[in-house]
Short mmCIF file of C-alpha atoms and ligand atoms in Angstrom, two decimals:
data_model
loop_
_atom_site.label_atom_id
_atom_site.label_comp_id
_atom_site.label_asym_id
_atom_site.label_seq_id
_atom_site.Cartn_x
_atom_site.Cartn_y
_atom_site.Cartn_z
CA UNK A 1 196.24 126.59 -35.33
CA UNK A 2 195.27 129.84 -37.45
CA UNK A 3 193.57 132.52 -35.19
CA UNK A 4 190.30 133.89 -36.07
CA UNK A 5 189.89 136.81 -33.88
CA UNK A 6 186.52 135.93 -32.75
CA UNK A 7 186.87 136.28 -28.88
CA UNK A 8 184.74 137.50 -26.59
CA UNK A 9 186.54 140.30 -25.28
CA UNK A 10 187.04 141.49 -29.54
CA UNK A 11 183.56 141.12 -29.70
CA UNK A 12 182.43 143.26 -26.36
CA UNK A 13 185.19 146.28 -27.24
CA UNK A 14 184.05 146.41 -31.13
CA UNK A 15 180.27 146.50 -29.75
CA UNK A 16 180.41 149.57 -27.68
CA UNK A 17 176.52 148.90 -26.82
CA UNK A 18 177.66 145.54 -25.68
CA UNK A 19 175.48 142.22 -26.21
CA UNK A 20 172.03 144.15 -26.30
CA UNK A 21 170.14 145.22 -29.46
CA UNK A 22 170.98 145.98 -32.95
CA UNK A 23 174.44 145.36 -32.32
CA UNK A 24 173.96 141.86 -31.34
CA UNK A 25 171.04 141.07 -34.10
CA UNK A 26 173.48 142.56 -36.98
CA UNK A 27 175.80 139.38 -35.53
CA UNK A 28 179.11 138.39 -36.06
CA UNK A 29 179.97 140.05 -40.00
CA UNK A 30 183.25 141.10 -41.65
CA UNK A 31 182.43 144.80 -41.08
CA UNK A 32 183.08 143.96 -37.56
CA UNK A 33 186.35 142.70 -37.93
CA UNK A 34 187.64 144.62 -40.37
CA UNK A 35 189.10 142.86 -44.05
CA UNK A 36 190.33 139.77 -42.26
CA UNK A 37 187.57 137.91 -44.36
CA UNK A 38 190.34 136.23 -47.00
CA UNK A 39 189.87 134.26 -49.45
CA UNK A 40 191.29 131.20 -47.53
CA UNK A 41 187.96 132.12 -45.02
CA UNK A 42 185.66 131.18 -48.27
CA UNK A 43 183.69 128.60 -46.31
CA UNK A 44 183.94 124.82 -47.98
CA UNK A 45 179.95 124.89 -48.06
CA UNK A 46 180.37 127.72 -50.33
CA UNK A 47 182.63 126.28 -52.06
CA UNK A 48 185.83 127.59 -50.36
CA UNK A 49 188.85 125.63 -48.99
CA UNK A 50 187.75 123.23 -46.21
CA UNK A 51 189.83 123.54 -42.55
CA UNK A 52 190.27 119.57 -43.33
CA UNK A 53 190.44 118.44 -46.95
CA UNK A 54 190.51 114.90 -46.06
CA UNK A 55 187.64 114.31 -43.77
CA UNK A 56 188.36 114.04 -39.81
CA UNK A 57 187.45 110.67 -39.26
CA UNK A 58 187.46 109.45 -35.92
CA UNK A 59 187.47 105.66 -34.73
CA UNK A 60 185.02 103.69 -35.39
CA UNK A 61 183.40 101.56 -32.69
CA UNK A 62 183.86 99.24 -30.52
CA UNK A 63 187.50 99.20 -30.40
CA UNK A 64 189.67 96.46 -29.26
CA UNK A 65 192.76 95.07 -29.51
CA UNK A 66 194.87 91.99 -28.97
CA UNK A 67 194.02 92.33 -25.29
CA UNK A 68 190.33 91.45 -25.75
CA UNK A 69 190.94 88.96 -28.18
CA UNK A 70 193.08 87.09 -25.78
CA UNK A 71 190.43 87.77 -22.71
CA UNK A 72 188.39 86.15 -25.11
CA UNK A 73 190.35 82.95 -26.08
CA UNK A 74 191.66 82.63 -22.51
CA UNK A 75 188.27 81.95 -21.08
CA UNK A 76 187.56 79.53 -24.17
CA UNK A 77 190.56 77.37 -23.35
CA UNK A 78 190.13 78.16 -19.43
CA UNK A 79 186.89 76.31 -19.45
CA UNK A 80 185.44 78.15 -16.91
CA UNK A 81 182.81 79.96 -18.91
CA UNK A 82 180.26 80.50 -15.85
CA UNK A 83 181.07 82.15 -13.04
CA UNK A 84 179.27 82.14 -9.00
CA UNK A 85 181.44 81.48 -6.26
CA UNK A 86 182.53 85.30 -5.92
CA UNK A 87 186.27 83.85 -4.86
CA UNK A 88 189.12 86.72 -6.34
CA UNK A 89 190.06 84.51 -9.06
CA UNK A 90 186.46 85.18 -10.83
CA UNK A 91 186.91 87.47 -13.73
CA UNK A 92 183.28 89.20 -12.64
CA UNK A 93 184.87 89.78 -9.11
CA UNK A 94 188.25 91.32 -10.38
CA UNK A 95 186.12 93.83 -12.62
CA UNK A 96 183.55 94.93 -9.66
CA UNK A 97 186.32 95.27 -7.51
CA UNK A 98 187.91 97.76 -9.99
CA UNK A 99 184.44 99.46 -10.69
CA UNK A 100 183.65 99.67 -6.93
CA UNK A 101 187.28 101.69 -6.62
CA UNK A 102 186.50 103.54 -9.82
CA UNK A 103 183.32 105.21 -8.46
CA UNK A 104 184.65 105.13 -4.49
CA UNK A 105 182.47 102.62 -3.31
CA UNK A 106 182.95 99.70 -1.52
CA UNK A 107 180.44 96.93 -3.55
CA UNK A 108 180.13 96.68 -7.13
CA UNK A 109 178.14 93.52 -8.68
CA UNK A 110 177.97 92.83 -12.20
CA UNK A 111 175.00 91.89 -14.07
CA UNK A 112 173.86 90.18 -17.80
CA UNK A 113 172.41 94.06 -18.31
CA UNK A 114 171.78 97.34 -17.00
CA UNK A 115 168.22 96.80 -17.09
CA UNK A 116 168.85 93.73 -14.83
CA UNK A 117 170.80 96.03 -12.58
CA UNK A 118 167.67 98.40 -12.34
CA UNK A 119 165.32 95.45 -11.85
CA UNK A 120 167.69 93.74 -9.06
CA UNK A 121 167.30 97.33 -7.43
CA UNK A 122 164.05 97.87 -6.98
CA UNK A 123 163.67 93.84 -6.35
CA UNK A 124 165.46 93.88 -3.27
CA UNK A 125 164.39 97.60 -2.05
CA UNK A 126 160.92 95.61 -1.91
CA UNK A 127 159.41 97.40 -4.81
CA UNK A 128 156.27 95.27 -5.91
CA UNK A 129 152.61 95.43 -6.60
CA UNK A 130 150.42 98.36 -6.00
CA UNK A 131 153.26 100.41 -5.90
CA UNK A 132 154.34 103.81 -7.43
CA UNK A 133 157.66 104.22 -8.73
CA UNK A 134 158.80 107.83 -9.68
CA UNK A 135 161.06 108.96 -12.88
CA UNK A 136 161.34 110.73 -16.27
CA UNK A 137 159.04 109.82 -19.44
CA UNK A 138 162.26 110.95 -21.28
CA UNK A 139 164.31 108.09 -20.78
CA UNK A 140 165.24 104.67 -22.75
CA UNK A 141 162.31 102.76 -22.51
CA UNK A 142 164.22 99.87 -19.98
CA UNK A 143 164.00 102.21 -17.36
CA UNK A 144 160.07 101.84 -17.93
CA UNK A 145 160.16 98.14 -18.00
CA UNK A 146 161.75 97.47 -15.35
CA UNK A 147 158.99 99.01 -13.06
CA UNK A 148 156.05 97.97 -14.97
CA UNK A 149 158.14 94.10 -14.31
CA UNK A 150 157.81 93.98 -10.88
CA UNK A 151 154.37 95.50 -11.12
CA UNK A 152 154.21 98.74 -10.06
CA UNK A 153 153.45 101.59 -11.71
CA UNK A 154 155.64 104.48 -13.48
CA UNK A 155 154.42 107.72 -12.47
CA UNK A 156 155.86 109.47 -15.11
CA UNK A 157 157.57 113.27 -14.65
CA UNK A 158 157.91 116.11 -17.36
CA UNK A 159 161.40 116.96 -17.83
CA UNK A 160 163.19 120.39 -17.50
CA UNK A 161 163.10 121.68 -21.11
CA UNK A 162 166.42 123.16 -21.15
CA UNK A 163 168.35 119.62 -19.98
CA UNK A 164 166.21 117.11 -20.92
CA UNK A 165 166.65 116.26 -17.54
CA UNK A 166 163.80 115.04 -14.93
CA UNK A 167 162.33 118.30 -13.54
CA UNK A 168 163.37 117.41 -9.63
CA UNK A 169 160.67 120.12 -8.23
CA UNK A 170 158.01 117.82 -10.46
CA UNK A 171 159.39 114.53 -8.53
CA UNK A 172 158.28 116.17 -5.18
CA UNK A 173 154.39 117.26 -6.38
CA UNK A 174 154.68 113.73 -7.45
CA UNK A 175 155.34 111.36 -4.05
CA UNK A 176 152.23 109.56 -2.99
CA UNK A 177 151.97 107.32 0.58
CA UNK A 178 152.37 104.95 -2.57
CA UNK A 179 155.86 105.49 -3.59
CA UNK A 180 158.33 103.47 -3.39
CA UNK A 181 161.36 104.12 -5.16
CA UNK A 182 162.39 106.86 -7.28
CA UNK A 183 164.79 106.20 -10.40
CA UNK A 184 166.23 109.73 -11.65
CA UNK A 185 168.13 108.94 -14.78
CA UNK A 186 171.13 110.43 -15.87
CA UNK A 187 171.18 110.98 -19.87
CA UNK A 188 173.86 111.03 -22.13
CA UNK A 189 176.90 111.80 -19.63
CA UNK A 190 174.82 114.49 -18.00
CA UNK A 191 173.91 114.38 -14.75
CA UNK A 192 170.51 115.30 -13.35
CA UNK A 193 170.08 117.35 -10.63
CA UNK A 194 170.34 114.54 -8.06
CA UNK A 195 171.29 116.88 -5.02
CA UNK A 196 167.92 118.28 -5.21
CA UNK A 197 166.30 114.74 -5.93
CA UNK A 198 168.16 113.36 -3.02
CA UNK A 199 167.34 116.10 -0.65
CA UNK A 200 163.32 115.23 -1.52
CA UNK A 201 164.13 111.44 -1.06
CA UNK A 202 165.83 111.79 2.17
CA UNK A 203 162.75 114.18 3.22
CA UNK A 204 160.41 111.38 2.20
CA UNK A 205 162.47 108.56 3.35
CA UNK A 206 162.11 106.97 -0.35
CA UNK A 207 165.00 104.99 -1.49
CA UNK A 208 166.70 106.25 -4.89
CA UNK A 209 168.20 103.89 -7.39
CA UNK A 210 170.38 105.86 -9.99
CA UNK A 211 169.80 104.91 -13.87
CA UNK A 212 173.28 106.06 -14.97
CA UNK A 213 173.20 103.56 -17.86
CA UNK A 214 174.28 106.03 -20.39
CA UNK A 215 176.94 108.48 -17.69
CA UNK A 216 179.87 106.25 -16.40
CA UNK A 217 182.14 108.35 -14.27
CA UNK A 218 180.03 111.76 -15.03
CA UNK A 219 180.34 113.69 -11.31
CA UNK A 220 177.94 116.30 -9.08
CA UNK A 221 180.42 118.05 -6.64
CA UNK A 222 183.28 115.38 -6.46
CA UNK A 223 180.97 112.87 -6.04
CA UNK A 224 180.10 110.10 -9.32
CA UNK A 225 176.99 109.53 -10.79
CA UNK A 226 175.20 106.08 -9.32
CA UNK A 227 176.78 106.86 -5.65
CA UNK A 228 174.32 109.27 -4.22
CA UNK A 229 171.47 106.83 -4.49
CA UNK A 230 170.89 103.63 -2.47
CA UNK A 231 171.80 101.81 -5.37
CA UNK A 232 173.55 102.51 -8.87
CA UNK A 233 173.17 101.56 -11.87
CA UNK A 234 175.56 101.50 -15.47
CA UNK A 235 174.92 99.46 -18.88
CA UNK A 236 178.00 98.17 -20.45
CA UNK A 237 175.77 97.16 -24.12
CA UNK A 238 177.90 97.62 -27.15
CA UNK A 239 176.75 101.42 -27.58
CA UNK A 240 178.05 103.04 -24.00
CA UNK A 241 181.40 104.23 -23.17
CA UNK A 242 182.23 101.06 -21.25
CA UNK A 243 181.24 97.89 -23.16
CA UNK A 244 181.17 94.19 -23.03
CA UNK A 245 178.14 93.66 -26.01
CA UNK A 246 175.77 93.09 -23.14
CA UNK A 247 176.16 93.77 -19.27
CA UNK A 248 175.00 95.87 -16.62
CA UNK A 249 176.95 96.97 -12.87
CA UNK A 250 175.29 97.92 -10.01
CA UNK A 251 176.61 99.43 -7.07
CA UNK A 252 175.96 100.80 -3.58
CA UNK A 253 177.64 101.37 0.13
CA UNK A 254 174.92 99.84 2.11
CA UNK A 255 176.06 96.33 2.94
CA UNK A 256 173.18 94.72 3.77
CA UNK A 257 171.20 95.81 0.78
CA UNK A 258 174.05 95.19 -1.50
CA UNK A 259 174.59 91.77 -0.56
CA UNK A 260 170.62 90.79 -1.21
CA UNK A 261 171.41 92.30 -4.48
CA UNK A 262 174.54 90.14 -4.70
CA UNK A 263 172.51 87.77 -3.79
CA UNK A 264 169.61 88.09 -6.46
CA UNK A 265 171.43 88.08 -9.54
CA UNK A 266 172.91 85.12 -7.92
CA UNK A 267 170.20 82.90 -7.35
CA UNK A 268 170.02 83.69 -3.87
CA UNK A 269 173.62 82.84 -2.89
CA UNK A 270 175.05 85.13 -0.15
CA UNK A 271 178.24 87.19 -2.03
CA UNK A 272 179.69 87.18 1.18
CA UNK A 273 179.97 83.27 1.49
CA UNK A 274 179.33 83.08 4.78
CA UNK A 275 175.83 81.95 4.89
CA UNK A 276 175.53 78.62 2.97
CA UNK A 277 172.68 77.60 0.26
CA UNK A 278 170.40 79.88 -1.37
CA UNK A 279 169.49 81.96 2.03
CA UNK A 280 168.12 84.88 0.07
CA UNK A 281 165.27 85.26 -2.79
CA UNK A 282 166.87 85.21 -5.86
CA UNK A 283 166.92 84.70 -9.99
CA UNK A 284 169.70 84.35 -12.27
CA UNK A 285 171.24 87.90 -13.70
CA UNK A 286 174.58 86.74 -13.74
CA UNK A 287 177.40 87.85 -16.06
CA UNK A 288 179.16 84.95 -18.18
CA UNK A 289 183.16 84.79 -17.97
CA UNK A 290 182.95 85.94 -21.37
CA UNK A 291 181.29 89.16 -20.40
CA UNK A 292 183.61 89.72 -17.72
CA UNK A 293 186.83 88.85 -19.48
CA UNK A 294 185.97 91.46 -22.43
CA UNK A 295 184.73 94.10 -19.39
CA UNK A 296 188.09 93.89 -17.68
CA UNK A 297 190.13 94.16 -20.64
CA UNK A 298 187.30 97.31 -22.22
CA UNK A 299 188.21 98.72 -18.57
CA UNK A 300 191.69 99.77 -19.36
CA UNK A 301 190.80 100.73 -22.48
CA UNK A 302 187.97 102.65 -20.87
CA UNK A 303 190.41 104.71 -18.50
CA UNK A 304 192.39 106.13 -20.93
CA UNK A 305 189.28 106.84 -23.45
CA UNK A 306 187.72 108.29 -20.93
CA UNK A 307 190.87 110.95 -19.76
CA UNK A 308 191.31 111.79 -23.63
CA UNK A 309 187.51 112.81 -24.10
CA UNK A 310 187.43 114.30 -20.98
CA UNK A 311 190.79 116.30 -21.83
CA UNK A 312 189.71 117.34 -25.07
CA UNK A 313 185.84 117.60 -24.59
CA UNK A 314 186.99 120.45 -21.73
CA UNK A 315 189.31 121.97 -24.41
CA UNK A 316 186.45 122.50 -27.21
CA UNK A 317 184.46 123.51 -24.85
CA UNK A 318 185.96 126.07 -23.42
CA UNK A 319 187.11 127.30 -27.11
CA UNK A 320 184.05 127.70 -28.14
CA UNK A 321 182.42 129.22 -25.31
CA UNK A 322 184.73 132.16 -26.22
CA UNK A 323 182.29 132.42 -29.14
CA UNK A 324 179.58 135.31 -28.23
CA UNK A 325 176.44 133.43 -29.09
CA UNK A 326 177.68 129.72 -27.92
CA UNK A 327 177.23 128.86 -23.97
CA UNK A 328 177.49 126.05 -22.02
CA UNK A 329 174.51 123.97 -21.53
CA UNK A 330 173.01 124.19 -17.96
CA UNK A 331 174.05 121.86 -15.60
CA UNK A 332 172.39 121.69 -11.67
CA UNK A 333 175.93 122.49 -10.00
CA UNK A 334 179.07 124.48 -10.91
CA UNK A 335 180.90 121.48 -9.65
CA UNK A 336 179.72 119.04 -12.67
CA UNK A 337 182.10 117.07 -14.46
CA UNK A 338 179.98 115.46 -17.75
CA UNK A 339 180.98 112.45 -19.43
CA UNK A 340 182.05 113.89 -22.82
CA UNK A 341 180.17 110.98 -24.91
CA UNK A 342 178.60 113.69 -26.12
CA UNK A 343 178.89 117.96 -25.96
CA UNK A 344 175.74 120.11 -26.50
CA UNK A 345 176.24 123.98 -26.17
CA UNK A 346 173.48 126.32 -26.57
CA UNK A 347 173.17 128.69 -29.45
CA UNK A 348 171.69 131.90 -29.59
CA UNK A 349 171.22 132.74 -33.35
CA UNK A 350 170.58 136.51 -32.62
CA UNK A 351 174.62 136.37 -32.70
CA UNK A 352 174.90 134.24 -35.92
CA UNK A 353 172.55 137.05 -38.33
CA UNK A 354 169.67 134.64 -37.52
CA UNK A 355 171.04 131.43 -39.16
CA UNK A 356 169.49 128.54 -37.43
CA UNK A 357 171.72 126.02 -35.87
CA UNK A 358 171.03 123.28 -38.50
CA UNK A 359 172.24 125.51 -41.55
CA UNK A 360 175.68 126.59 -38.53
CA UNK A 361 176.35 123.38 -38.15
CA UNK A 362 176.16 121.79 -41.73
CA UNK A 363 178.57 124.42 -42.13
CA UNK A 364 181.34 123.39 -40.08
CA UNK A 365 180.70 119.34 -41.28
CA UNK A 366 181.41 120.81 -44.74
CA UNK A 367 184.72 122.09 -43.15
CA UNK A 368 185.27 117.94 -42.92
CA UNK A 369 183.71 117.74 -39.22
CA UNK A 370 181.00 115.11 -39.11
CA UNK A 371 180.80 115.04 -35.76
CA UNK A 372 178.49 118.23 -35.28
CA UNK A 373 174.90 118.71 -35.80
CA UNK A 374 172.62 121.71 -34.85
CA UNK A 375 169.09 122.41 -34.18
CA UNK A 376 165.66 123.21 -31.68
CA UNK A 377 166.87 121.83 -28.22
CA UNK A 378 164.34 118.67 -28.48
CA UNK A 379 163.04 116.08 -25.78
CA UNK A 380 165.73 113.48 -25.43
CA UNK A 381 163.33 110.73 -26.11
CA UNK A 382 160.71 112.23 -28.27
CA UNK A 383 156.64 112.09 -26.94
CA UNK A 384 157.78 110.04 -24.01
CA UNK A 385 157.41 106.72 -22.79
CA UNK A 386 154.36 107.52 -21.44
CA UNK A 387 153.09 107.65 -25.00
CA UNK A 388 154.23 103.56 -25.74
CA UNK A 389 151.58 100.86 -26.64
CA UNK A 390 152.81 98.74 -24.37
CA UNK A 391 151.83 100.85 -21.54
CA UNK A 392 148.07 99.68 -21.57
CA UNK A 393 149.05 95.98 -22.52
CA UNK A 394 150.66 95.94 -18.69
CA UNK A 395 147.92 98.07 -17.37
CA UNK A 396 144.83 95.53 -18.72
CA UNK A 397 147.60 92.91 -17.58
CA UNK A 398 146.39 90.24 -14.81
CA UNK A 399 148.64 91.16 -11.84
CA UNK A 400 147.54 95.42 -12.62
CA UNK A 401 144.00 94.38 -12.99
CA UNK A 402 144.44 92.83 -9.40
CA UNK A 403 146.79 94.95 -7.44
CA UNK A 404 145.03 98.26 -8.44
CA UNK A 405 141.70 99.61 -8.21
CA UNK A 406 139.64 100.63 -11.18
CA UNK A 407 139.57 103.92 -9.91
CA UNK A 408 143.27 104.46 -9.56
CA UNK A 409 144.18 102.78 -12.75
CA UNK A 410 141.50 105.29 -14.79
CA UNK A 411 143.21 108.14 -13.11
CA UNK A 412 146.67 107.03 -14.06
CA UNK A 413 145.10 106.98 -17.80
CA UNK A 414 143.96 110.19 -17.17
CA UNK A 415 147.11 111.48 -16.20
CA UNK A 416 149.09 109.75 -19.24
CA UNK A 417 147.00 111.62 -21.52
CA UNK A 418 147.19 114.73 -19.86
CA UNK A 419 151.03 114.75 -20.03
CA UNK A 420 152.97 116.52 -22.35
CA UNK A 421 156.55 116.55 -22.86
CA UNK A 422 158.24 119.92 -22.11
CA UNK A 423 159.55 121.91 -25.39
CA UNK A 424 161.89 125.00 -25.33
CA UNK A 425 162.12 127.20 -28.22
CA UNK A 426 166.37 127.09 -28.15
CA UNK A 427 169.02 125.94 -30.22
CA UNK A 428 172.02 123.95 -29.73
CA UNK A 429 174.76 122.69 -31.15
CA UNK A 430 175.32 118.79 -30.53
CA UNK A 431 179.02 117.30 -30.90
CA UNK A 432 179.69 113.17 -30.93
CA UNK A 433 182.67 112.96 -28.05
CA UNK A 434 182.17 108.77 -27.40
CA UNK A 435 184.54 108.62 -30.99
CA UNK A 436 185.07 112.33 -31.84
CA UNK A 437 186.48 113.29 -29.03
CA UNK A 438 189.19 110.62 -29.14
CA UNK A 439 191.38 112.48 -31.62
CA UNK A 440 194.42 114.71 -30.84
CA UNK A 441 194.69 118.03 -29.81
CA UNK A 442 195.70 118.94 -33.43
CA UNK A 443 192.06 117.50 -34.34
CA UNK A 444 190.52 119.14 -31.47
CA UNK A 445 192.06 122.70 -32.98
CA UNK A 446 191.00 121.87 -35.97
CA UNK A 447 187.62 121.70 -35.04
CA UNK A 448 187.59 125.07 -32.95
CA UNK A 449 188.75 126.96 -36.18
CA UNK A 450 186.05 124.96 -38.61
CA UNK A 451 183.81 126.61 -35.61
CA UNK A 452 185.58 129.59 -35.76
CA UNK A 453 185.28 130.30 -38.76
CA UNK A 454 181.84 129.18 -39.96
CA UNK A 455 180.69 131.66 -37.05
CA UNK A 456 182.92 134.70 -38.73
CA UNK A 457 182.14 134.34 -42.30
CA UNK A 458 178.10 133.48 -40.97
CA UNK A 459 176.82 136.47 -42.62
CA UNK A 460 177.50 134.58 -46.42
CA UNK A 461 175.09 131.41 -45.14
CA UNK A 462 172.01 134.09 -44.35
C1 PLP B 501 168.89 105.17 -19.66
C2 PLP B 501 169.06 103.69 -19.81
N1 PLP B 501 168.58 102.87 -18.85
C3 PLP B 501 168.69 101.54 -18.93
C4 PLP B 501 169.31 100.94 -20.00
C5 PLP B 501 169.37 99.45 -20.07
O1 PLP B 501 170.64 98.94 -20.19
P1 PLP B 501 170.89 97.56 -20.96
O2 PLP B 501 170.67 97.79 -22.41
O3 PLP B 501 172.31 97.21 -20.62
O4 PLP B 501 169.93 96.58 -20.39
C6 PLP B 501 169.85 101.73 -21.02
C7 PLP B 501 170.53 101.13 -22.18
O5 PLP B 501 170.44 101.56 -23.30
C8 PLP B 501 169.70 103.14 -20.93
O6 PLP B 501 170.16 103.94 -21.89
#
């Protein structure tokens, strides 16, 4: 890997007045560091020599091998295509056994989606009409669904502007006598601050179910993403890190509550076996074999996908936090471990001669890295849910008109149009990990020194 010498420490001795003030507005330039700006530098937007010639061009998804196409055919010829007995030899069973172990808990059910998961959740916590459920507008609108589904309403929170995050001190001003569930959601392999969320739910004695759809295996102080709730909940659609086309996991520690869930997706049988018939309520949310055979052979493939990104996610990371003017985005604990599907890192353009993150980062994808983008942190989800048509099709809906007053459901309108979603006047760099990150560490060098040096030679994109 060439060396640009664009290190912190180079940058806080050759700044005597340190980060503050001119010195940091004039940015990174040559004159800093001396004549090293060759002509090998020239930056490939300008024309110059890219890092890559030939484009880095990570794989393209979903990948699978002869593995999954044998999962496949097996259950074909098997001719057990529909699985409910919950004895070992189920292909469903084998895979929640291994994500039960995966995220250290003792039950793991699978479901036809993670929206299912969700809906089992709140199903079985007892979640129903006239009630309030708590979470983020900025979310994928299932999460949304799922309450307005069992009739209840979405009391929607503003996010934290610089995460994207639910704001956990808003979840608190928000409990009613009429909540009944909160669903924090954790967004793109970052977790939310569900500590603090917890800490308020165990104060109110309000069950939590976890929306980790999008963050398989992302961790808060040791501990994954989906366990600190009552229930947990992961999506395994073609676009996460762990697919089967369509599917959904939930999981939990409480046995009781997990085997009514077991139990719902299951038309009411008892996962257990012990009680006989349909002895619980119930629908049908099952998995097929089909799911389950391409889910336990994704799982292996899953594993070692998810050490690489992790591996090299950490790497670039840490690289290019060495660059004055790139951080690490926040995250609620020191002890968080993302899941690298995706890398966002704040950027200050005070250190960059004021080029804005879009102009940065079209920079480095000229270097042959299309795996970066730049620009104003924005709202995961844009206006919010909140803002959806189908919000006031449920609310002039038969079973709202009747389990809510006129008076409550005018205030909720009221409140809906009152909120806005939080904006923050930052920039960040974004880089695609679910693919990018798969590469090798020669890639992963390769893309610290396009960084590298688009951020020295900045001063030719102003
Ligand atoms: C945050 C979030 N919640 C819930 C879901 C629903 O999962 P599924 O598509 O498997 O039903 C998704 C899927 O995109 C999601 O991103």
């Amino acid at each position: 890997m060439k060396k640009y010498p664009l290190t912190r420490r180079s940058f806080i001795k050759k700044t005597s007045a340190g980060l503050a003030g001119a010195a940091l507005t004039a940015g990174v330039s040559s004159s800093l560091y001396g004549n090293i700006v060759k002509k090998s530098s020239a930056l490939a937007i300008l024309g110059g020599k890219p890092v890559r010639e030939k484009r880095y061009t990570p794989p393209s998804w979903p990948i699978y091998d002869e593995t999954d196409e044998k999962a496949l055919i097996d259950v074909l010829k098997g001719g057990r295509w529909s699985e409910y007995n919950k004895t070992p030899s189920e292909l469903t069973v084998q895979y929640e056994e291994k994500w039960a172990k995966a995220n250290n808990v003792p039950y793991a059910f699978m479901t036809n989606a993670g929206t299912n998961a969700l809906f089992t959740s709140l199903q079985v916590l007892d979640v129903g009409p006239g009630d309030e459920v708590i979470t983020t507008t900025s979310t994928f609108i299932a999460t949304i669904n799922v309450i307005f589904d069992i009739h209840a309403l979405p009391i929607f929170v503003n996010i934290d502007p610089e995460t994207g995050l639910i704001d956990p001190d808003l979840v608190e001003e928000a409990i009613t006598e009429d909540t009944k569930a909160i669903i924090p959601v954790h967004l793109g392999g970052f977790p939310c601050d569900i500590v603090k969320i917890m800490s308020i739910a165990n104060k109110y004695n309000i069950p939590v179910v976890e929306d980790a759809c999008q963050s398989h295996l992302a961790e808060v102080d040791g501990k994954k993403v989906g366990t600190f709730g009552a229930t947990g909940c992961f999506s395994h659609q073609a676009g996460k890190p762990l697919i089967c086309g369509e599917g959904g996991t939930l999981i939990g520690s409480d046995e009781e509550l997990m085997r009514r869930c077991g139990a719902f997706i299951n038309n009411g049988r008892d996962p257990q076996r012990k009680l006989r018939g349909s002895p619980y309520p119930g629908s049908n949310y099952r998995a097929s074999a089909f799911q389950a055979a391409v889910l336990l052979s994704q799982f292996e493939h899953f594993v070692k996908q998810h050490e690489t990104r992790t591996r090299n996610g950490q790497y670039i990371e840490e690289k290019l936090t060495e660059i004055p003017g790139i951080k690490k985005a926040k995250t609620y604990s020191e002890n968080t471990k993302i899941t690298h599907i995706s890398l966002r890192l704040d950027y200050n353009k005070e250190y960059f001669k004021n080029v804005p993150a879009s102009k940065f980062a079209e920079a480095v994808r000229a270097e042959g890295f299309p795996i970066i983008s730049g620009g104003q942190i924005r709202p995961p989800y844009g206006e919010g849910m909140h803002k959806e048509a189908m919000v006031e099709e449920h609310l002039n809906s038969r079973p709202f008109q009747s389990s809510f007053s006129k008076a409550r459901l005018r205030k909720y309108r009221e409140s809906l149009q009152s909120l806005v979603v939080n904006r923050i006047e930052k920039e960040r760099l974004s880089l695609r990990g679910k693919m990018g990150f798969l590469g090798t560490k020669k890639d992963m060098d390769d893309i610290i020194e396009a960084v590298q040096k688009v951020a020295e030679n900045v001063d030719k994109l102003t």
